[in-house]
Coordinates of C-alpha atoms in Angstrom, one line a residue:
M1 CA 21.9 -3.0 -6.9
P2 CA 22.7 -5.8 -4.2
Q3 CA 22.3 -9.4 -6.3
F4 CA 19.6 -11.8 -5.1
P5 CA 18.4 -15.4 -5.6
A6 CA 16.7 -15.8 -8.7
L7 CA 12.8 -15.3 -8.4
K8 CA 10.9 -18.5 -9.1
N9 CA 7.3 -17.1 -8.9
D10 CA 6.7 -14.1 -11.3
L11 CA 3.1 -14.0 -11.5
L12 CA 2.4 -11.0 -9.8
L13 CA 4.9 -8.9 -11.9
R14 CA 3.8 -10.4 -15.2
A15 CA -0.1 -9.5 -14.0
A16 CA 1.2 -6.0 -13.2
R17 CA 2.4 -5.7 -16.7
G18 CA -1.3 -6.5 -18.1
E19 CA 0.0 -9.9 -19.3
K20 CA -2.0 -13.3 -19.3
T21 CA -1.5 -15.3 -16.4
E22 CA -2.2 -19.3 -15.4
R23 CA -4.2 -17.7 -12.8
A24 CA -4.4 -14.4 -11.1
P25 CA -1.4 -14.0 -8.8
V26 CA -2.5 -13.1 -4.9
W27 CA -1.8 -11.1 -2.0
I28 CA -3.8 -9.4 0.6
M29 CA -3.0 -5.8 2.0
R30 CA -1.6 -5.8 5.9
Q31 CA -0.8 -9.9 5.3
A32 CA 2.0 -9.3 7.7
G33 CA 0.4 -8.4 10.8
R34 CA -2.4 -8.8 13.5
H35 CA -4.5 -11.7 12.1
L36 CA -1.3 -14.0 12.2
P37 CA -0.6 -15.5 15.8
E38 CA 3.0 -15.5 15.3
F39 CA 2.5 -11.9 14.5
M40 CA 1.0 -11.5 18.1
K41 CA 3.4 -13.6 19.6
L42 CA 6.2 -11.1 18.7
R43 CA 4.1 -8.1 19.5
E44 CA 4.4 -9.4 23.3
T45 CA 8.2 -8.6 23.4
H46 CA 8.5 -5.4 20.9
G47 CA 6.5 -2.4 20.0
F48 CA 5.5 -1.8 16.5
F49 CA 7.6 0.9 15.1
E50 CA 10.3 -1.2 16.9
I51 CA 9.5 -3.8 14.8
C52 CA 9.1 -1.5 11.6
Q53 CA 12.7 -0.2 12.6
T54 CA 14.6 -3.9 13.5
P55 CA 15.5 -4.9 9.7
A56 CA 15.8 -8.4 11.6
L57 CA 12.5 -8.3 13.2
A58 CA 10.8 -6.9 10.0
C59 CA 12.2 -9.5 7.8
E60 CA 10.7 -12.1 10.0
V61 CA 7.3 -10.3 10.3
T62 CA 7.4 -10.3 6.4
L63 CA 8.4 -13.6 6.0
Q64 CA 5.3 -14.9 8.2
P65 CA 2.4 -14.7 5.9
V66 CA 4.7 -16.5 3.0
R67 CA 5.1 -19.2 5.3
H68 CA 2.1 -19.8 7.0
Y69 CA 0.3 -19.9 3.4
A70 CA 3.0 -22.0 1.9
G71 CA 2.1 -22.1 -2.2
L72 CA -0.9 -20.2 -1.7
L73 CA 1.0 -16.4 -1.5
D74 CA 2.3 -14.9 -4.8
A75 CA 3.8 -11.8 -3.1
A76 CA 5.6 -10.3 0.2
I77 CA 5.3 -7.2 1.0
I78 CA 7.8 -5.6 3.3
F79 CA 6.6 -5.2 7.1
S80 CA 6.7 -1.4 7.6
D81 CA 4.0 1.8 8.0
I82 CA 3.1 4.8 5.8
L83 CA 3.8 6.7 9.3
V84 CA 7.5 6.4 8.6
V85 CA 7.6 9.3 6.1
P86 CA 6.2 11.8 8.5
Q87 CA 8.5 10.5 11.1
A88 CA 11.5 11.0 9.2
M89 CA 10.3 14.6 8.7
G90 CA 10.6 15.2 11.8
M91 CA 7.3 13.9 13.9
E92 CA 6.9 11.7 16.8
V93 CA 4.1 9.3 16.2
L94 CA 2.9 6.8 19.1
M95 CA 1.0 3.4 18.8
Q96 CA -1.7 3.7 21.5
P97 CA -2.8 1.7 20.2
G98 CA -3.9 3.2 16.8
P99 CA -1.5 6.1 15.3
H100 CA -1.1 9.2 17.6
F101 CA 0.8 12.1 17.0
T102 CA 2.1 14.3 19.7
E103 CA 2.0 18.0 18.3
P104 CA 0.2 17.7 15.2
L105 CA 0.5 20.4 12.8
S106 CA -2.5 23.1 13.9
S107 CA -1.5 25.6 11.0
P108 CA 0.7 26.1 8.3
A109 CA 2.9 28.2 10.7
D110 CA 3.8 24.7 12.5
V111 CA 5.3 23.6 9.0
E112 CA 8.4 25.5 10.0
K113 CA 8.8 22.7 12.8
L114 CA 9.5 20.0 10.1
L115 CA 13.1 19.1 8.9
P116 CA 13.8 21.4 6.0
E117 CA 14.9 18.6 4.2
V118 CA 15.2 14.4 4.6
D119 CA 17.9 12.5 3.4
V120 CA 16.3 9.3 2.9
N121 CA 19.8 7.1 3.4
T122 CA 20.4 8.8 6.8
A123 CA 17.1 9.0 8.2
M124 CA 16.7 6.2 10.5
E125 CA 13.0 5.7 9.9
L126 CA 13.7 5.1 6.2
R127 CA 17.1 3.6 5.9
T128 CA 15.9 0.9 8.1
V129 CA 13.1 0.0 5.4
F130 CA 15.7 -0.5 3.1
E131 CA 18.1 -2.8 4.7
A132 CA 14.8 -4.9 5.5
I133 CA 13.9 -4.8 2.1
T134 CA 17.5 -6.6 1.2
L135 CA 17.5 -8.9 4.3
T136 CA 13.8 -9.9 3.1
R137 CA 14.8 -10.3 -0.8
T138 CA 17.7 -12.7 0.2
E139 CA 15.9 -14.7 3.0
L140 CA 12.9 -15.2 0.4
K141 CA 15.1 -17.3 -2.0
G142 CA 13.3 -15.9 -4.6
E143 CA 10.1 -17.8 -3.8
V144 CA 8.1 -14.7 -4.6
P145 CA 8.4 -11.0 -5.3
L146 CA 8.6 -8.4 -2.7
I147 CA 6.7 -5.4 -2.5
G148 CA 7.6 -1.5 -1.0
F149 CA 5.3 0.9 -0.5
C150 CA 4.7 4.1 1.0
G151 CA 1.5 6.3 2.0
G152 CA 0.2 8.7 -0.4
P153 CA 1.0 12.6 -0.1
W154 CA -3.0 13.5 1.1
T155 CA -3.2 10.7 3.1
L156 CA 0.0 11.4 5.3
F157 CA -1.0 15.1 5.1
A158 CA -4.3 14.3 6.7
Y159 CA -2.5 12.2 9.5
M160 CA -0.1 15.0 10.2
V161 CA -2.7 17.5 10.7
E162 CA -5.3 15.5 12.1
G163 CA -2.9 13.9 14.5
G164 CA -4.3 10.2 13.9
G165 CA -7.4 8.6 12.1
S166 CA -10.3 10.6 12.0
K167 CA -14.5 10.3 10.9
S168 CA -14.8 13.7 9.6
Y169 CA -11.3 15.3 8.7
T170 CA -12.5 18.7 9.6
K171 CA -9.0 19.8 10.7
V172 CA -7.5 19.1 7.4
K173 CA -10.1 20.2 5.3
S174 CA -10.2 23.4 6.7
W175 CA -6.6 23.5 5.8
L176 CA -7.6 22.9 2.3
F177 CA -10.2 25.4 1.8
K178 CA -8.4 27.9 4.3
Y179 CA -5.1 27.8 2.9
P180 CA -5.1 26.2 -0.8
E181 CA -1.2 27.4 -2.0
E182 CA 0.2 26.1 1.6
S183 CA -1.5 22.8 1.4
K184 CA -0.4 22.1 -2.0
A185 CA 3.3 23.4 -0.9
L186 CA 3.3 20.6 1.9
L187 CA 2.1 17.9 -0.1
D188 CA 4.3 18.5 -2.7
R189 CA 7.2 18.3 0.0
I190 CA 5.6 15.4 1.0
A191 CA 5.8 13.8 -2.4
T192 CA 9.4 14.3 -2.4
V193 CA 10.2 12.2 0.4
C194 CA 8.1 9.5 -0.7
I195 CA 10.0 9.5 -4.4
D196 CA 13.3 9.6 -2.6
F197 CA 11.7 6.6 -0.5
L198 CA 10.4 5.0 -3.2
V199 CA 13.3 5.1 -5.6
G200 CA 15.4 3.7 -2.5
Q201 CA 13.4 0.8 -1.9
A202 CA 13.5 0.0 -5.4
R203 CA 17.2 -0.1 -5.4
A204 CA 17.5 -1.7 -2.2
G205 CA 15.4 -4.9 -3.9
A206 CA 11.8 -4.0 -3.8
Q207 CA 10.2 -5.8 -7.4
L208 CA 6.9 -3.7 -7.2
L209 CA 6.0 -0.4 -5.7
Q210 CA 2.5 0.8 -3.9
V211 CA 1.3 3.9 -3.2
F212 CA -1.3 3.9 -0.4
D213 CA -3.7 6.8 -0.8
T214 CA -6.3 5.1 1.2
N215 CA -8.3 8.8 2.3
A216 CA -8.6 9.9 -1.5
G217 CA -12.3 9.1 -0.8
E218 CA -12.6 11.3 1.7
L219 CA -12.0 14.5 -1.2
S220 CA -14.8 15.6 -3.6
P221 CA -13.9 14.9 -7.3
Y222 CA -12.8 18.2 -7.7
D223 CA -11.1 18.2 -4.3
F224 CA -9.0 15.2 -5.4
H225 CA -7.8 15.8 -8.6
T226 CA -6.9 19.7 -7.4
F227 CA -5.2 18.5 -4.2
A228 CA -4.1 14.9 -4.2
F229 CA -4.0 14.1 -7.6
P230 CA -0.8 16.2 -8.7
A231 CA 1.3 14.8 -5.7
L232 CA 0.5 11.0 -7.1
Q233 CA 0.8 11.8 -10.8
R234 CA 4.3 13.5 -9.7
I235 CA 5.4 10.3 -7.9
G236 CA 4.6 7.8 -10.9
K237 CA 6.4 10.1 -13.3
E238 CA 9.5 11.0 -11.1
V239 CA 10.6 7.7 -9.6
R240 CA 10.0 5.5 -13.0
E241 CA 12.3 8.7 -14.6
R242 CA 14.6 8.3 -11.4
L243 CA 15.0 4.7 -11.9
G244 CA 15.6 4.4 -15.7
A245 CA 16.3 0.8 -16.9
D246 CA 15.8 -0.4 -13.3
A247 CA 12.5 0.7 -13.0
V248 CA 9.7 -1.8 -11.1
P249 CA 5.8 -1.8 -11.7
M250 CA 4.0 0.7 -9.8
T251 CA 0.6 0.2 -8.3
L252 CA -1.6 3.0 -7.3
F253 CA -4.5 2.6 -5.0
A254 CA -6.8 5.8 -4.4
K255 CA -9.0 4.2 -2.3
G256 CA -12.8 5.6 -2.8
A257 CA -11.8 7.4 -5.9
N258 CA -13.7 5.2 -8.2
H259 CA -14.8 8.7 -10.0
A260 CA -11.2 9.1 -11.2
I261 CA -10.4 5.7 -12.7
A262 CA -10.5 6.6 -15.9
H263 CA -8.3 9.5 -15.5
M264 CA -5.9 7.9 -13.5
A265 CA -6.1 5.0 -15.9
E266 CA -4.8 7.7 -18.1
H267 CA -2.8 10.2 -16.5
A268 CA -1.2 8.8 -13.4
G269 CA 1.8 7.2 -14.6
Y270 CA 1.2 3.5 -12.6
D271 CA 1.0 0.3 -14.4
V272 CA -1.6 -1.2 -12.1
L273 CA -4.7 0.7 -10.2
G274 CA -6.2 -0.9 -7.0
L275 CA -9.9 -1.1 -6.6
D276 CA -11.7 -0.9 -3.0
W277 CA -14.9 -2.9 -3.2
C278 CA -17.2 -0.2 -4.0
I279 CA -16.9 -0.8 -7.8
E280 CA -17.7 -3.7 -10.0
P281 CA -14.1 -5.3 -11.3
S282 CA -16.1 -5.2 -15.0
E283 CA -16.9 -2.0 -15.1
A284 CA -13.5 -0.9 -14.0
R285 CA -12.0 -2.5 -16.6
R286 CA -14.5 -0.8 -19.1
L287 CA -13.2 2.5 -17.4
V288 CA -9.3 1.6 -17.9
A289 CA -10.0 0.0 -21.2
G290 CA -6.8 -1.8 -21.3
K291 CA -4.4 1.1 -20.4
V292 CA -3.3 -0.7 -16.6
A293 CA -3.7 -3.7 -14.4
L294 CA -6.2 -3.8 -11.4
Q295 CA -5.7 -5.4 -8.3
G296 CA -8.4 -6.1 -6.3
N297 CA -11.2 -6.1 -4.9
V298 CA -12.8 -8.2 -2.5
D299 CA -14.4 -6.8 0.6
P300 CA -12.3 -7.8 3.4
D301 CA -15.3 -8.5 6.0
I302 CA -16.4 -11.4 3.2
L303 CA -13.5 -13.1 5.5
Y304 CA -16.1 -12.9 8.1
G305 CA -18.9 -14.6 6.1
G306 CA -18.1 -18.6 6.1
V307 CA -16.8 -20.6 3.7
E308 CA -19.6 -20.8 1.3
A309 CA -19.7 -17.0 0.9
I310 CA -15.9 -16.3 0.4
E311 CA -16.4 -19.1 -2.5
A312 CA -19.0 -17.6 -3.8
T313 CA -17.9 -14.0 -3.7
V314 CA -14.4 -15.2 -5.1
K315 CA -16.1 -17.0 -8.1
R316 CA -18.1 -14.0 -8.7
T317 CA -15.4 -11.8 -8.4
A318 CA -13.2 -13.8 -10.9
E319 CA -16.1 -13.6 -13.1
S320 CA -16.5 -10.0 -13.1
F321 CA -13.0 -9.5 -13.8
G322 CA -13.6 -11.5 -17.2
G323 CA -10.2 -13.6 -16.9
S324 CA -6.8 -13.0 -15.3
K325 CA -5.1 -10.7 -18.0
G326 CA -4.0 -8.3 -15.7
W327 CA -5.5 -8.6 -12.3
I328 CA -4.3 -9.2 -9.3
A329 CA -6.2 -10.8 -6.6
N330 CA -6.2 -8.9 -3.2
L331 CA -9.1 -7.9 -0.7
G332 CA -10.5 -4.3 -1.5
H333 CA -8.6 -2.8 1.8
G334 CA -6.5 -4.4 4.1
I335 CA -7.4 -7.5 6.2
T336 CA -8.6 -7.0 9.8
P337 CA -7.1 -8.4 12.6
G338 CA -9.9 -10.7 13.8
A339 CA -9.7 -12.5 10.6
N340 CA -9.3 -15.9 11.2
P341 CA -6.1 -17.9 9.1
K342 CA -8.2 -20.9 8.5
D343 CA -10.6 -18.6 5.9
V344 CA -7.8 -16.8 4.7
R345 CA -6.5 -19.6 3.8
W346 CA -9.8 -20.5 1.9
F347 CA -9.6 -17.4 0.1
F348 CA -6.2 -17.9 -1.1
E349 CA -7.2 -21.5 -2.5
C350 CA -10.8 -20.1 -4.3
V351 CA -8.8 -17.4 -5.7
H352 CA -6.3 -20.2 -7.2
K353 CA -9.5 -22.2 -8.4
Y354 CA -11.7 -19.9 -9.9
S355 CA -9.2 -17.5 -11.4
A356 CA -7.5 -20.2 -13.4
L357 CA -10.7 -20.9 -15.3

């Protein structure tokens, strides 16, 4: 593995291991992106996937929030997108402005259009992420840890069939119900690429890995355990086995699957579970029974509520988590583009204040 500057701030990694920290480490999903004016300036001359696939640009965007909120952030997350995996599997994805698949999978026969195998070390969409991670680890100079990530197989499968975002998920759910075995086979195939991709990110320098299964809540509890969970469990197990002594902490964020929190804590094989804002932190603590650390879980829209609401919500959230032991402060989903950086800064300052009590 490459040699990097010594880490100066290990709050995130200690919290991910379930340790008590001086305060809760804090970062936010999508922190590198559209809420920052410096990102929007860069987007005037560079396409979204161009940034993802150009290591120097991805590094710059990853560092932007660390610089903008100097001294307040406890992690950087590499600027990329979960859809680089379908791209590497042979699908064309455009940003118009949301994701658009030019040829989504309309039936199991279309799976034949995918590449039979994906070499993550040569696939441009994934290799450039590794290069960006190595460059960013160096440029961070040990200031904060660097997070790598991928999408959960079910969430990626949904995009590949729906052709983009969806409100009803009718197309992909019809696959699950009409073609359950073919669906499981494709989910497993996606998981294989995710495993290789995450292992490569850790070897390139990522110090924590997160799996974003943001569409998990679209499935009933039965269907989540039948279709989504086995692939997530396989990723947690095999990434750790492949990395061996070089294993890094892993976070699973299965948004909307609060019904499965206790089961995931016991059986998924991750160090941290990410929470959305629809569960009380104290209840999540009870359900996981100390088996894993927790991340979250402030409603992202609190950032539009003004400084008093932000402060009150952070204070109440910290009290509900019951202290900083094994807690990584975050939003319950990604920050939205209209959030004012001044309010985001206040959110970070409140976390520093109230999680240290």
